[in-house]
PDB file of C-alpha atoms in Angstrom:
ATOM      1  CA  UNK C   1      91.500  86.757 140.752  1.00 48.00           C
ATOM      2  CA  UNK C   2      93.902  84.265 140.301  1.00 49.00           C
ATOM      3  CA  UNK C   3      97.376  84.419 142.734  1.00 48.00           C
ATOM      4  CA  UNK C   4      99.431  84.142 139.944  1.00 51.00           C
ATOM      5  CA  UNK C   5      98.238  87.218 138.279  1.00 53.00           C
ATOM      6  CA  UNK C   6      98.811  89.154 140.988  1.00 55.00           C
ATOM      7  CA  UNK C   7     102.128  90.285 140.133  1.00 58.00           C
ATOM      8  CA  UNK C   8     101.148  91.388 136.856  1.00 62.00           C
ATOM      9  CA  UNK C   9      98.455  93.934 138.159  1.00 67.00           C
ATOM     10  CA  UNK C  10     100.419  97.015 140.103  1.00 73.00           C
ATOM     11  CA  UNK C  11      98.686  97.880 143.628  1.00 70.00           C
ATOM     12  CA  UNK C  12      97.254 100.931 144.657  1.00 72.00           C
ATOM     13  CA  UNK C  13      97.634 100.620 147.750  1.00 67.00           C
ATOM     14  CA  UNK C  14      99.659  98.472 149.883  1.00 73.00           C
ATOM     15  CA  UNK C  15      97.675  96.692 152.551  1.00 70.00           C
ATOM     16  CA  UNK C  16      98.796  93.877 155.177  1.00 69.00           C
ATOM     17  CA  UNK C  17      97.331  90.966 154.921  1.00 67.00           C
ATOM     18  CA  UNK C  18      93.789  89.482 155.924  1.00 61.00           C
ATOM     19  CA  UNK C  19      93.501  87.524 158.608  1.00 64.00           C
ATOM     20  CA  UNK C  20      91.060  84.567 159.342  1.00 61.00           C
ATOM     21  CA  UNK C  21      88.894  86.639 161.925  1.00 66.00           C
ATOM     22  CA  UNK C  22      87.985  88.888 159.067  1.00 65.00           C
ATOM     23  CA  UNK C  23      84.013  89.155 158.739  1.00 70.00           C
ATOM     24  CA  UNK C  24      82.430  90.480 155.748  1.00 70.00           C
ATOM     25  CA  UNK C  25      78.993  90.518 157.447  1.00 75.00           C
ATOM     26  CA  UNK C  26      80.172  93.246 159.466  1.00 78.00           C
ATOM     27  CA  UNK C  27      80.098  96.929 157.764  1.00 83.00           C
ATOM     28  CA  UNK C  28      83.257  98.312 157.566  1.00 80.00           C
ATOM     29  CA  UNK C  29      84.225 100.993 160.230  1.00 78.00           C
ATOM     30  CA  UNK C  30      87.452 102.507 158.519  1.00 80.00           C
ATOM     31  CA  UNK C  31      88.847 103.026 154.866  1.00 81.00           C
ATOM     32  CA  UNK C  32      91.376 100.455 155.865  1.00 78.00           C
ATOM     33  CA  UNK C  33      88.560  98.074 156.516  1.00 80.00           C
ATOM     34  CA  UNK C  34      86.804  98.557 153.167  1.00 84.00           C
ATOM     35  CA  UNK C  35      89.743  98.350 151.252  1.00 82.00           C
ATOM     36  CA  UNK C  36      90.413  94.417 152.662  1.00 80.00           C
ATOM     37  CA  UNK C  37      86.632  93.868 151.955  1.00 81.00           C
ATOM     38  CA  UNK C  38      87.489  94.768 148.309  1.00 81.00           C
ATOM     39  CA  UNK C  39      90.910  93.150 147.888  1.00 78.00           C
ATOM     40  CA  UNK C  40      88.774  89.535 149.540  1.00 78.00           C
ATOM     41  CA  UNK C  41      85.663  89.796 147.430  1.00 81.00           C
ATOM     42  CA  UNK C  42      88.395  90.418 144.052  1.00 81.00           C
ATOM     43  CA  UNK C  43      89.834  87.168 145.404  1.00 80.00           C
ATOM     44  CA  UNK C  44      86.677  85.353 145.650  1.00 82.00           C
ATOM     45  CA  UNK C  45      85.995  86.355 142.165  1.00 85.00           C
ATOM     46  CA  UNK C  46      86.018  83.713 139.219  1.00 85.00           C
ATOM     47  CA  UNK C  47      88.787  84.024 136.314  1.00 83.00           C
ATOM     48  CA  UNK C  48      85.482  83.437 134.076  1.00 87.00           C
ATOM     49  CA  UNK C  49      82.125  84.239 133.896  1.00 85.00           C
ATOM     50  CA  UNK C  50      79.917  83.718 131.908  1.00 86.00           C
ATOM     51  CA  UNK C  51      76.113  84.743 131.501  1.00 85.00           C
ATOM     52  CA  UNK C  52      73.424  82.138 131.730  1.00 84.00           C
ATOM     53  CA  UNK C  53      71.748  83.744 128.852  1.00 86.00           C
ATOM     54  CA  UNK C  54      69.662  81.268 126.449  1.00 86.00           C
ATOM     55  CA  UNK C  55      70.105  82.773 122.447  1.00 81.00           C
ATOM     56  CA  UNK C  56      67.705  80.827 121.550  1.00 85.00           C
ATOM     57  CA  UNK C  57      65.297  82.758 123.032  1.00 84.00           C
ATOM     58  CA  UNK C  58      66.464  85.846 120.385  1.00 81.00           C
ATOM     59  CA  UNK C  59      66.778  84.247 117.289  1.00 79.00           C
ATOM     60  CA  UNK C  60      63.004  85.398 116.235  1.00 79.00           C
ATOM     61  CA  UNK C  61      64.218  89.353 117.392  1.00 78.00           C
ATOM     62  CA  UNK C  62      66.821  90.183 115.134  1.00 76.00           C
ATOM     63  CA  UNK C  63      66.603  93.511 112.681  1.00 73.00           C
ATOM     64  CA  UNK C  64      70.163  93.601 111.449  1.00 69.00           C
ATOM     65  CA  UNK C  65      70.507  92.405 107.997  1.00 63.00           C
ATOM     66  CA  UNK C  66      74.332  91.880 106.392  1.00 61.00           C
ATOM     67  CA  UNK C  67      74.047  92.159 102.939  1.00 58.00           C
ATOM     68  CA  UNK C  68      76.349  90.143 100.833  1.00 55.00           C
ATOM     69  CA  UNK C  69      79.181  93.135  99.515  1.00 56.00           C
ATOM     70  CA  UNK C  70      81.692  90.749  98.284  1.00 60.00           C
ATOM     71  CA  UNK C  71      80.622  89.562  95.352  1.00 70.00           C
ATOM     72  CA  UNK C  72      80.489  91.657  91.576  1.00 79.00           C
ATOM     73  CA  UNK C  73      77.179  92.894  89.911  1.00 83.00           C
ATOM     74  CA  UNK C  74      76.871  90.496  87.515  1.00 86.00           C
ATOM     75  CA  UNK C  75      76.908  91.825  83.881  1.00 87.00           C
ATOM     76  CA  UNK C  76      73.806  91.652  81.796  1.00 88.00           C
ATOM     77  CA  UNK C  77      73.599  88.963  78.676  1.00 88.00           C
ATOM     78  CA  UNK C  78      76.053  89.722  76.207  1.00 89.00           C
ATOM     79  CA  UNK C  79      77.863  92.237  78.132  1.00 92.00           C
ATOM     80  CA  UNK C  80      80.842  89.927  79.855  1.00 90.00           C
ATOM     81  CA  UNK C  81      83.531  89.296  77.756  1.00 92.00           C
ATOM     82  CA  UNK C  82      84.787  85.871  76.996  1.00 93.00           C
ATOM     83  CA  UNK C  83      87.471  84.153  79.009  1.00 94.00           C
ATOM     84  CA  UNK C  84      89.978  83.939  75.730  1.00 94.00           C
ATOM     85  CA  UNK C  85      89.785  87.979  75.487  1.00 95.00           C
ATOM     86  CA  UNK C  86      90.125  87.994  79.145  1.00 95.00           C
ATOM     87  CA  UNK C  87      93.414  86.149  78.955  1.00 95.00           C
ATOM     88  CA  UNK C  88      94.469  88.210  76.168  1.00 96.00           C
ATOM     89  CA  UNK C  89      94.065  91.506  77.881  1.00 96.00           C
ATOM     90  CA  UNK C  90      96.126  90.093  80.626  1.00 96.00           C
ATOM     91  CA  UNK C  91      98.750  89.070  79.072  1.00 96.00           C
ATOM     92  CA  UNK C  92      98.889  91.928  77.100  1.00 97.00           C
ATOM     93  CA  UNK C  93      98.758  94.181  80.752  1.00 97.00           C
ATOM     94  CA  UNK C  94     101.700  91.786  81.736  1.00 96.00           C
ATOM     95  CA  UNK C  95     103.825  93.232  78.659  1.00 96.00           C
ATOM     96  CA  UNK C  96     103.163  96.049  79.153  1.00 96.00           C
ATOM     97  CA  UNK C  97     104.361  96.382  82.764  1.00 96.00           C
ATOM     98  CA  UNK C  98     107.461  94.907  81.587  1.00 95.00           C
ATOM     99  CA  UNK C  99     108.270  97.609  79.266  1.00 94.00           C
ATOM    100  CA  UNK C 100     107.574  99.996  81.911  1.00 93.00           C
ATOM    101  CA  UNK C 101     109.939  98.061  84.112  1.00 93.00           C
ATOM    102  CA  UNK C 102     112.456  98.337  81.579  1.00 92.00           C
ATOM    103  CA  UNK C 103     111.958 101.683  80.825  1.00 90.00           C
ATOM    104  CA  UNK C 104     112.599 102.608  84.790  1.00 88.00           C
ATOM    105  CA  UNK C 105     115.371 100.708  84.628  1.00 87.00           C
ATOM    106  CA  UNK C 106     117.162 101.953  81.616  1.00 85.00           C
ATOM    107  CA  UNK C 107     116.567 105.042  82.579  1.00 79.00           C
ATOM    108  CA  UNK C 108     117.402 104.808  86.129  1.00 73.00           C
ATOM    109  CA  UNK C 109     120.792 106.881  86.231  1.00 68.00           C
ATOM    110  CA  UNK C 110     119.661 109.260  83.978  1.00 68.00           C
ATOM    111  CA  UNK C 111     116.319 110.138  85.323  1.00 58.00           C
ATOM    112  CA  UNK C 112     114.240 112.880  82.981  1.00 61.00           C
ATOM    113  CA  UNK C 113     112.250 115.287  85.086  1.00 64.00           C
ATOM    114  CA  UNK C 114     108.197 115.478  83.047  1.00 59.00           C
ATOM    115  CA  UNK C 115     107.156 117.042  81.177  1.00 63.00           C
ATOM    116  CA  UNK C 116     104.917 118.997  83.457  1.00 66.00           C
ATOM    117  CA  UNK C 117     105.669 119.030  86.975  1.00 77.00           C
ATOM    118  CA  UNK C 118     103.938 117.331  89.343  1.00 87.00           C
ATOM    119  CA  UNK C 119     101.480 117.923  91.814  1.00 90.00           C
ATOM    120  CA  UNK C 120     101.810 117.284  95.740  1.00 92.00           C
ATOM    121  CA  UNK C 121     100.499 113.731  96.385  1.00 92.00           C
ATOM    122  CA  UNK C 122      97.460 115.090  98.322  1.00 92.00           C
ATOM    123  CA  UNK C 123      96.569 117.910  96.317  1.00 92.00           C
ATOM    124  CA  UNK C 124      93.690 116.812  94.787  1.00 92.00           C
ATOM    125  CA  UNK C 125      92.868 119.734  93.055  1.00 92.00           C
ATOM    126  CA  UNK C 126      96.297 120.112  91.317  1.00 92.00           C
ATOM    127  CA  UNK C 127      96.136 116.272  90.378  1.00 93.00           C
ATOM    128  CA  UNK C 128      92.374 117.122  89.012  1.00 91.00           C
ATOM    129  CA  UNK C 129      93.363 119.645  86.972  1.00 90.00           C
ATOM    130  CA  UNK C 130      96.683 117.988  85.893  1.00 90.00           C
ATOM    131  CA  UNK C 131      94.300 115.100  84.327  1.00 89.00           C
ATOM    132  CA  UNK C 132      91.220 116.384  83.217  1.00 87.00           C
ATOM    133  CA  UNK C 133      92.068 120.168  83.484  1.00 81.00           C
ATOM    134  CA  UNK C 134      88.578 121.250  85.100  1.00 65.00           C
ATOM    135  CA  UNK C 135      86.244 118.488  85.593  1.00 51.00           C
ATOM    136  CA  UNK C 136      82.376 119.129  86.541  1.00 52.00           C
ATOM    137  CA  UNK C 137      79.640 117.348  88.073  1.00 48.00           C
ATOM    138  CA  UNK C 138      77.693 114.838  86.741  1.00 49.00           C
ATOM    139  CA  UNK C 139      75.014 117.049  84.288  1.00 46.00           C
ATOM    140  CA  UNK C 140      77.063 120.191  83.478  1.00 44.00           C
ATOM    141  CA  UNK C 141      77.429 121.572  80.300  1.00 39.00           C
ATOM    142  CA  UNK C 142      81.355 122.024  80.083  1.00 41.00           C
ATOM    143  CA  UNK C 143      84.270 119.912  81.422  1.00 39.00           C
ATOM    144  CA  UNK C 144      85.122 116.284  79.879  1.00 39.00           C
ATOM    145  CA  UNK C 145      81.908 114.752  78.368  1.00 36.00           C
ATOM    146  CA  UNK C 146      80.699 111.918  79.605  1.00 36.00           C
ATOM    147  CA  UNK C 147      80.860 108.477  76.660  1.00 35.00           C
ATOM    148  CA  UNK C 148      78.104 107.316  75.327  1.00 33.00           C
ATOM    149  CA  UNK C 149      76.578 110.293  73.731  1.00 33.00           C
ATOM    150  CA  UNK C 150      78.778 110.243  70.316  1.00 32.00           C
ATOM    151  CA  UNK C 151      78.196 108.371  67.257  1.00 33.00           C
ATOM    152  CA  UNK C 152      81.804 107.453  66.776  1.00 34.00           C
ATOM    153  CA  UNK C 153      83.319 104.218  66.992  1.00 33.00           C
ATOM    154  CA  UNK C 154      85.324 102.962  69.749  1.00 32.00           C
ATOM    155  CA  UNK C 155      88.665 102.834  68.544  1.00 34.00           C
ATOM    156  CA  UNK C 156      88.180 106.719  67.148  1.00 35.00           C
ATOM    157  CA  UNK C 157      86.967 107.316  70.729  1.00 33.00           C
ATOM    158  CA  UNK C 158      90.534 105.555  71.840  1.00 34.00           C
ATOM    159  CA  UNK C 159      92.690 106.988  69.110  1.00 35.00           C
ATOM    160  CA  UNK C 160      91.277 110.717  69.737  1.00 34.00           C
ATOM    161  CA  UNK C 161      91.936 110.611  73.535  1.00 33.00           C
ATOM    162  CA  UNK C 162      94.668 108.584  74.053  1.00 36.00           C
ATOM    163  CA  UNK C 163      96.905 109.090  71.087  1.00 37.00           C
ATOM    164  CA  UNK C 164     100.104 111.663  70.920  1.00 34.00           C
ATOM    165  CA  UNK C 165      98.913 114.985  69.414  1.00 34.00           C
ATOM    166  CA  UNK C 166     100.362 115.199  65.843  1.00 33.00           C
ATOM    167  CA  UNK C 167     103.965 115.993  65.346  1.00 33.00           C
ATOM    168  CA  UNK C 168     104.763 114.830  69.120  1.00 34.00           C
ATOM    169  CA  UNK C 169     108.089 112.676  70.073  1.00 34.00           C
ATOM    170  CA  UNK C 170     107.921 109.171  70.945  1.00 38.00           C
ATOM    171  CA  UNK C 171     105.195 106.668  70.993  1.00 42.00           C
ATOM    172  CA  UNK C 172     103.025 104.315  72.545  1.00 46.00           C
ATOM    173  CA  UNK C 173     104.520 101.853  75.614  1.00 51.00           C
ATOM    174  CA  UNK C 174     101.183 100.022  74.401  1.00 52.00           C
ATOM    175  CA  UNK C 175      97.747 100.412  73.060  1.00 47.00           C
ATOM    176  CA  UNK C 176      94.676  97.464  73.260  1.00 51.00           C
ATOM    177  CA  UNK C 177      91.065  97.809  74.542  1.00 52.00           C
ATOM    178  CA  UNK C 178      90.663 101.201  74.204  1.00 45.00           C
ATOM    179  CA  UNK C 179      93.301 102.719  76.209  1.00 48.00           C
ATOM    180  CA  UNK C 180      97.315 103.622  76.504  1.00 49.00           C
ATOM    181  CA  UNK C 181     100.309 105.085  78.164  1.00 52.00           C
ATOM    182  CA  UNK C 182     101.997 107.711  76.012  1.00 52.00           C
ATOM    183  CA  UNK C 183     104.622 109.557  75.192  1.00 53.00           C
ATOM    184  CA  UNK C 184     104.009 112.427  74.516  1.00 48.00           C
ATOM    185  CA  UNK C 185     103.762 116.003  73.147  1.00 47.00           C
ATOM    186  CA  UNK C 186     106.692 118.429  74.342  1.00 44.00           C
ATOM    187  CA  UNK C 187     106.325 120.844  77.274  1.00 41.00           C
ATOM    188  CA  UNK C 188     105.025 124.057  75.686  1.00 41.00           C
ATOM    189  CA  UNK C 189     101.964 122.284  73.659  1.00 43.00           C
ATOM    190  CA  UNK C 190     101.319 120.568  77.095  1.00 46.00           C
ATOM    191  CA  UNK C 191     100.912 123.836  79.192  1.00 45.00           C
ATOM    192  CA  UNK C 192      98.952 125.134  77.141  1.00 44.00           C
ATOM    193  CA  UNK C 193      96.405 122.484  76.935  1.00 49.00           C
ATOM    194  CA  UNK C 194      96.584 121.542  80.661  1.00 48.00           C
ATOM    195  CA  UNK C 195      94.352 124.348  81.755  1.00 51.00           C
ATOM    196  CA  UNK C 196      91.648 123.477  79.184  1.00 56.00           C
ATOM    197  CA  UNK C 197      91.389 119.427  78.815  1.00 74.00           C
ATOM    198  CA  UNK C 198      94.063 117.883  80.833  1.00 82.00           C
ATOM    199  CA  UNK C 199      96.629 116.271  80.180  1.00 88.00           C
ATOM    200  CA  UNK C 200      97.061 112.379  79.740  1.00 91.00           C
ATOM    201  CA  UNK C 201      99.257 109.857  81.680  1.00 92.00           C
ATOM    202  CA  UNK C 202     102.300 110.468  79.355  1.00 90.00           C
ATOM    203  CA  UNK C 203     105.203 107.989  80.257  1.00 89.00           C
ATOM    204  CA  UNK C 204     107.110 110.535  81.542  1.00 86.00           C
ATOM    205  CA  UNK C 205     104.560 111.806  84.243  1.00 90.00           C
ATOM    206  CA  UNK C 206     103.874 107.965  85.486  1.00 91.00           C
ATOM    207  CA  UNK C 207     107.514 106.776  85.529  1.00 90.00           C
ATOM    208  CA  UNK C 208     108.275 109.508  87.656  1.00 89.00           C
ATOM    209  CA  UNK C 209     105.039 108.409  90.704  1.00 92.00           C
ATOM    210  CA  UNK C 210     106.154 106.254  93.211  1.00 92.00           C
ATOM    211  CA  UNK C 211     103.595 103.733  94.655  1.00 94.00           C
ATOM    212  CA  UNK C 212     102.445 106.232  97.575  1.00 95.00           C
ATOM    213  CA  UNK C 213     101.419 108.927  94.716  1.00 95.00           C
ATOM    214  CA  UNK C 214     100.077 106.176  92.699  1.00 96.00           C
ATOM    215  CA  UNK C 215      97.644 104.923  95.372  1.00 96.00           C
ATOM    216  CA  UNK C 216      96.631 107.891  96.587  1.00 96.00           C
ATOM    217  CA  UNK C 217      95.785 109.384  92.939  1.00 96.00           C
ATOM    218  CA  UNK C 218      93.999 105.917  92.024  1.00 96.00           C
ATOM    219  CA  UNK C 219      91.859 106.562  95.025  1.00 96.00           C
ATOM    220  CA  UNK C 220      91.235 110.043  93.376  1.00 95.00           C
ATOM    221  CA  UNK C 221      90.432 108.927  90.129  1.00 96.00           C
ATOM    222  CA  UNK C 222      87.794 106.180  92.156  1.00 96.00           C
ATOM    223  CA  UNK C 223      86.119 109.076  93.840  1.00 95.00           C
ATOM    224  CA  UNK C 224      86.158 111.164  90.244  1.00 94.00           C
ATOM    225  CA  UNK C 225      84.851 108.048  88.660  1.00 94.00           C
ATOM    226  CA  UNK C 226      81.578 108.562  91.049  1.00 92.00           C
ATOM    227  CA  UNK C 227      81.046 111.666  91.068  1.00 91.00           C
ATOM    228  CA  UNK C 228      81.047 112.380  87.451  1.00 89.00           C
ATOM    229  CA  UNK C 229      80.436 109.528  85.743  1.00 91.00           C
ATOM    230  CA  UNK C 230      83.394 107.268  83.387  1.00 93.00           C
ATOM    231  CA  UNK C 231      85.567 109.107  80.404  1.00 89.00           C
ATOM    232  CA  UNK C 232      87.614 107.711  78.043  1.00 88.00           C
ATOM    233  CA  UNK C 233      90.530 110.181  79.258  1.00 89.00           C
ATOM    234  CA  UNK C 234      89.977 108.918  82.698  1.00 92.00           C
ATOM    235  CA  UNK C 235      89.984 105.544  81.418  1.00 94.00           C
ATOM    236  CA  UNK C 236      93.609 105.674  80.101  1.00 94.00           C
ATOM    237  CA  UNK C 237      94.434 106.863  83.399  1.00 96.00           C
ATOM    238  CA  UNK C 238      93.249 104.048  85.161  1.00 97.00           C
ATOM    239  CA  UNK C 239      94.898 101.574  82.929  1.00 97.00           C
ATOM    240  CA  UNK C 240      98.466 103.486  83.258  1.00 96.00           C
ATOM    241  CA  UNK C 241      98.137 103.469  87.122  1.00 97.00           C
ATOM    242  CA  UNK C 242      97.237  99.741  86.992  1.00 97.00           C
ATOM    243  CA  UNK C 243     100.311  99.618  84.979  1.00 96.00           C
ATOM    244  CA  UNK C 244     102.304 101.443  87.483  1.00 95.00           C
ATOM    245  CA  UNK C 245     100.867  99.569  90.828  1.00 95.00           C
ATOM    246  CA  UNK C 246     102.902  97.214  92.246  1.00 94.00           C
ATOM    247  CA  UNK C 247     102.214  93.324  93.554  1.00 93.00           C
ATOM    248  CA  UNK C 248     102.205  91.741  95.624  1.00 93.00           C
ATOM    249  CA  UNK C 249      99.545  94.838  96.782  1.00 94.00           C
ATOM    250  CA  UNK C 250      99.451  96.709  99.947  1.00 95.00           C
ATOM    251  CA  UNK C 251      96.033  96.473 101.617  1.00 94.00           C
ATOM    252  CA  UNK C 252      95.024 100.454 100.767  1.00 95.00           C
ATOM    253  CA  UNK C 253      95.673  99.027  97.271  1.00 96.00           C
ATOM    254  CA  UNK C 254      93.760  96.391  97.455  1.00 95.00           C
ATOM    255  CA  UNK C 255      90.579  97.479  98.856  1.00 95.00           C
ATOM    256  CA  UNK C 256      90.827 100.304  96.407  1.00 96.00           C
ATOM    257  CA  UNK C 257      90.632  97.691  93.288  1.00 96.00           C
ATOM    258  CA  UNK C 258      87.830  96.161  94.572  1.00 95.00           C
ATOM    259  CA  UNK C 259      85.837  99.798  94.586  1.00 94.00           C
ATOM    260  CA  UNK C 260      86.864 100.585  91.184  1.00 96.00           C
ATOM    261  CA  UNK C 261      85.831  97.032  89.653  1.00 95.00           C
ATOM    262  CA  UNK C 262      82.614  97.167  91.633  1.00 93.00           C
ATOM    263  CA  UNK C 263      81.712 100.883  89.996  1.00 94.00           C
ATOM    264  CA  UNK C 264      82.837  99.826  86.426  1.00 94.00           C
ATOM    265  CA  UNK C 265      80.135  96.654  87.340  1.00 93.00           C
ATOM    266  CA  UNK C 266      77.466  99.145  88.578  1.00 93.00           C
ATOM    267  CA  UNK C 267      77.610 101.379  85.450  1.00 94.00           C
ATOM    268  CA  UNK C 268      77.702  98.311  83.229  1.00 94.00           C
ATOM    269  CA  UNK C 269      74.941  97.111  84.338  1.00 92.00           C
ATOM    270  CA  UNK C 270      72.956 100.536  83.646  1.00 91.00           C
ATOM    271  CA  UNK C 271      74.121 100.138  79.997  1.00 92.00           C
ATOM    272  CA  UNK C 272      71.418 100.381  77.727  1.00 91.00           C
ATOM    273  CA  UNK C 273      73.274  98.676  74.669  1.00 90.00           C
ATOM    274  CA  UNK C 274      75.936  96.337  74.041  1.00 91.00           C
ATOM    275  CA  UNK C 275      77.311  99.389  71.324  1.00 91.00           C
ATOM    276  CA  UNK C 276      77.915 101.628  73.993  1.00 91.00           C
ATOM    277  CA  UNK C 277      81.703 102.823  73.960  1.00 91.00           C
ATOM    278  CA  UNK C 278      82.159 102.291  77.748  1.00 93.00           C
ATOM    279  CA  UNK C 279      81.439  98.420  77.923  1.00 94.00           C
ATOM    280  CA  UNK C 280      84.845  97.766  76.438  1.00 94.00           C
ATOM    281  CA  UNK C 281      86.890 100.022  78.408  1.00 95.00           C
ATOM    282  CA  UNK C 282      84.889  98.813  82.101  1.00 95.00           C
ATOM    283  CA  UNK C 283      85.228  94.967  80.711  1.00 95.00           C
ATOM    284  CA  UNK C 284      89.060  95.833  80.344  1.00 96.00           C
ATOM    285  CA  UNK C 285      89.155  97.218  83.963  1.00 96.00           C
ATOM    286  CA  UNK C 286      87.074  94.816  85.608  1.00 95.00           C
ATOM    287  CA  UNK C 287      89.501  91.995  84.141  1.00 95.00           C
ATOM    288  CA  UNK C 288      92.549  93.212  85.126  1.00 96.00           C
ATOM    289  CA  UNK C 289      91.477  93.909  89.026  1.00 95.00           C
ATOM    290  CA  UNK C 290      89.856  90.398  88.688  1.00 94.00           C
ATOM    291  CA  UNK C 291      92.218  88.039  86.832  1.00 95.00           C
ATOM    292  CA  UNK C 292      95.876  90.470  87.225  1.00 96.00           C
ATOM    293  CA  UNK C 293      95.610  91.341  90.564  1.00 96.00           C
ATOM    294  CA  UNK C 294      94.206  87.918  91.977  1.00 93.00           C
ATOM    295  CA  UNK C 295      90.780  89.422  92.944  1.00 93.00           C
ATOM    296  CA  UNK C 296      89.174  85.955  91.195  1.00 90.00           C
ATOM    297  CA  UNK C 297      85.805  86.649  92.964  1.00 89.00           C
ATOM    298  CA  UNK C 298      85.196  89.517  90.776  1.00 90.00           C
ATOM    299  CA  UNK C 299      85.664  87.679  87.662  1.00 89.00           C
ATOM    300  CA  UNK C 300      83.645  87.682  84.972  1.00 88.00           C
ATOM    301  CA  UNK C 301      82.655  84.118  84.297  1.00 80.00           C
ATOM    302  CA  UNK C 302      84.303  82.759  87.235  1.00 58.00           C
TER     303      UNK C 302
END
């Protein structure tokens, strides 16, 4: 032990001194006497030390194996988008925040409560049924079908799902790739179709989520996304919370991006045809994560 450190270490005990004639070779015959053997041998001890180990010698023994997570499953041919529709759907995204922005702030002193009250931020039940209004495991035979198994085109798909129901007030904040943020229908059409299908990110609902709730349900809709495979409803859900996250992004934020652009990449890859009304939508998610939110590794065509 060094004597400068030995003001930064409290003592136990407080012992006198040790004098020349102290011999270590002799066993100690009191408590006193062991107590200086310890307090000498800590001073005879080196600051460092270090093990005369060769690792060499267990370079042929290793068993762990790091696999490379960092990276994005790469799509199959003809399934990656090209970098010009890339750049398009981000500055598109870009416009779109803006007109949220300005929404917030036109609206800032006169604040409109939505249209259907919000759940607790870690209610996950409440926020499932709030969005999808029961939602099932992957395989059941009611709750929010899973894409791919109808013959319609995309942009039905989109305008079915993401659309105001007919004869609601307002509009669209903005509609490309498959998916939008809405105003919508008025309170008594909504509670009655909450219970049943859900009820989608109206601008009124996501205007009112500050960043906390909007993590926290992103990381809901992540775990959703796995468990029960990708829907068009929950895909205008991620693109309004995208919308609504801020930058520069909190870690939590962050890592949850990643997640969701490595699922859409998973169940890309499982596509069995370049028709298939998902590809769009998980191409549209995957580039904003990538490309928006400065996650460049995950690019496609990077």
């Amino acid at each position: 032990m060094a004597v400068e450190d030995k003001d930064l270490m409290p003592r136990a005990f407080q012992l006198p001194e040790i004098d020349d004639e102290f011999k270590l070779d002799i066993p100690p015959t009191s408590g006193l006497e062991y107590l200086r053997r310890v307090q000498l041998e800590a001073k005879q001890c080196p600051d460092v030390v270090v093990a005369g180990l060769d690792p060499r010698l267990f370079h042929e023994k290793q068993t762990v194996h790091i696999e490379d997570c960092f990276g994005l499953q790469p799509a199959p041919s003809g399934y990656s988008p090209s970098i010009e529709w890339q750049r398009h759907q981000v500055v598109y995204f870009s416009q779109v925040r803006q007109k949220l922005a300005r929404y917030k702030a036109r609206n800032m002193r006169q604040t409109q409560p939505p249209l259907v009250k919000l759940p607790d931020r870690g209610n996950v039940e409440h926020w499932c049924n709030l969005c999808f209004g029961k939602l099932n495991p992957r395989g059941a035979s009611d709750g929010p079908p899973l894409l791919g198994n109808s013959d319609s085109s995309q942009s039905a798909a989109a305008q079915r799902t993401c659309d105001p129901a007919p004869g609601s007030e307002g509009g669209t904040i903005g509609t490309d790739a498959g998916v939008s943020v809405t105003e919508g229908p008025s309170t008594s059409s909504l509670t009655s179709n909450t219970e049943s299908t859900g009820t989608p990110p109206l601008l009124s609902i996501i205007a009112n989520m500050d960043q906390p709730t909007v993590i926290r349900v992103l990381e809901y809709h992540i775990n959703w996304f796995e468990a029960t495979g990708f829907t068009m409803e929950q895909g205008c859900w991620f693109y309004a919370l995208l919308v609504c996250l801020e930058k520069p992004l909190v870690p939590e934020a962050c890592a949850l991006l990643r997640v969701l652009a490595r699922h859409c990449a998973c169940l890309r890859a499982s596509l069995e045809s370049v028709q298939d009304e998902r590809l769009v939508p998980l191409n549209l998610l995957v580039c904003l994560v990538a490309r928006y939110f400065d996650q460049m590794d995950l690019a496609d065509g990077s």
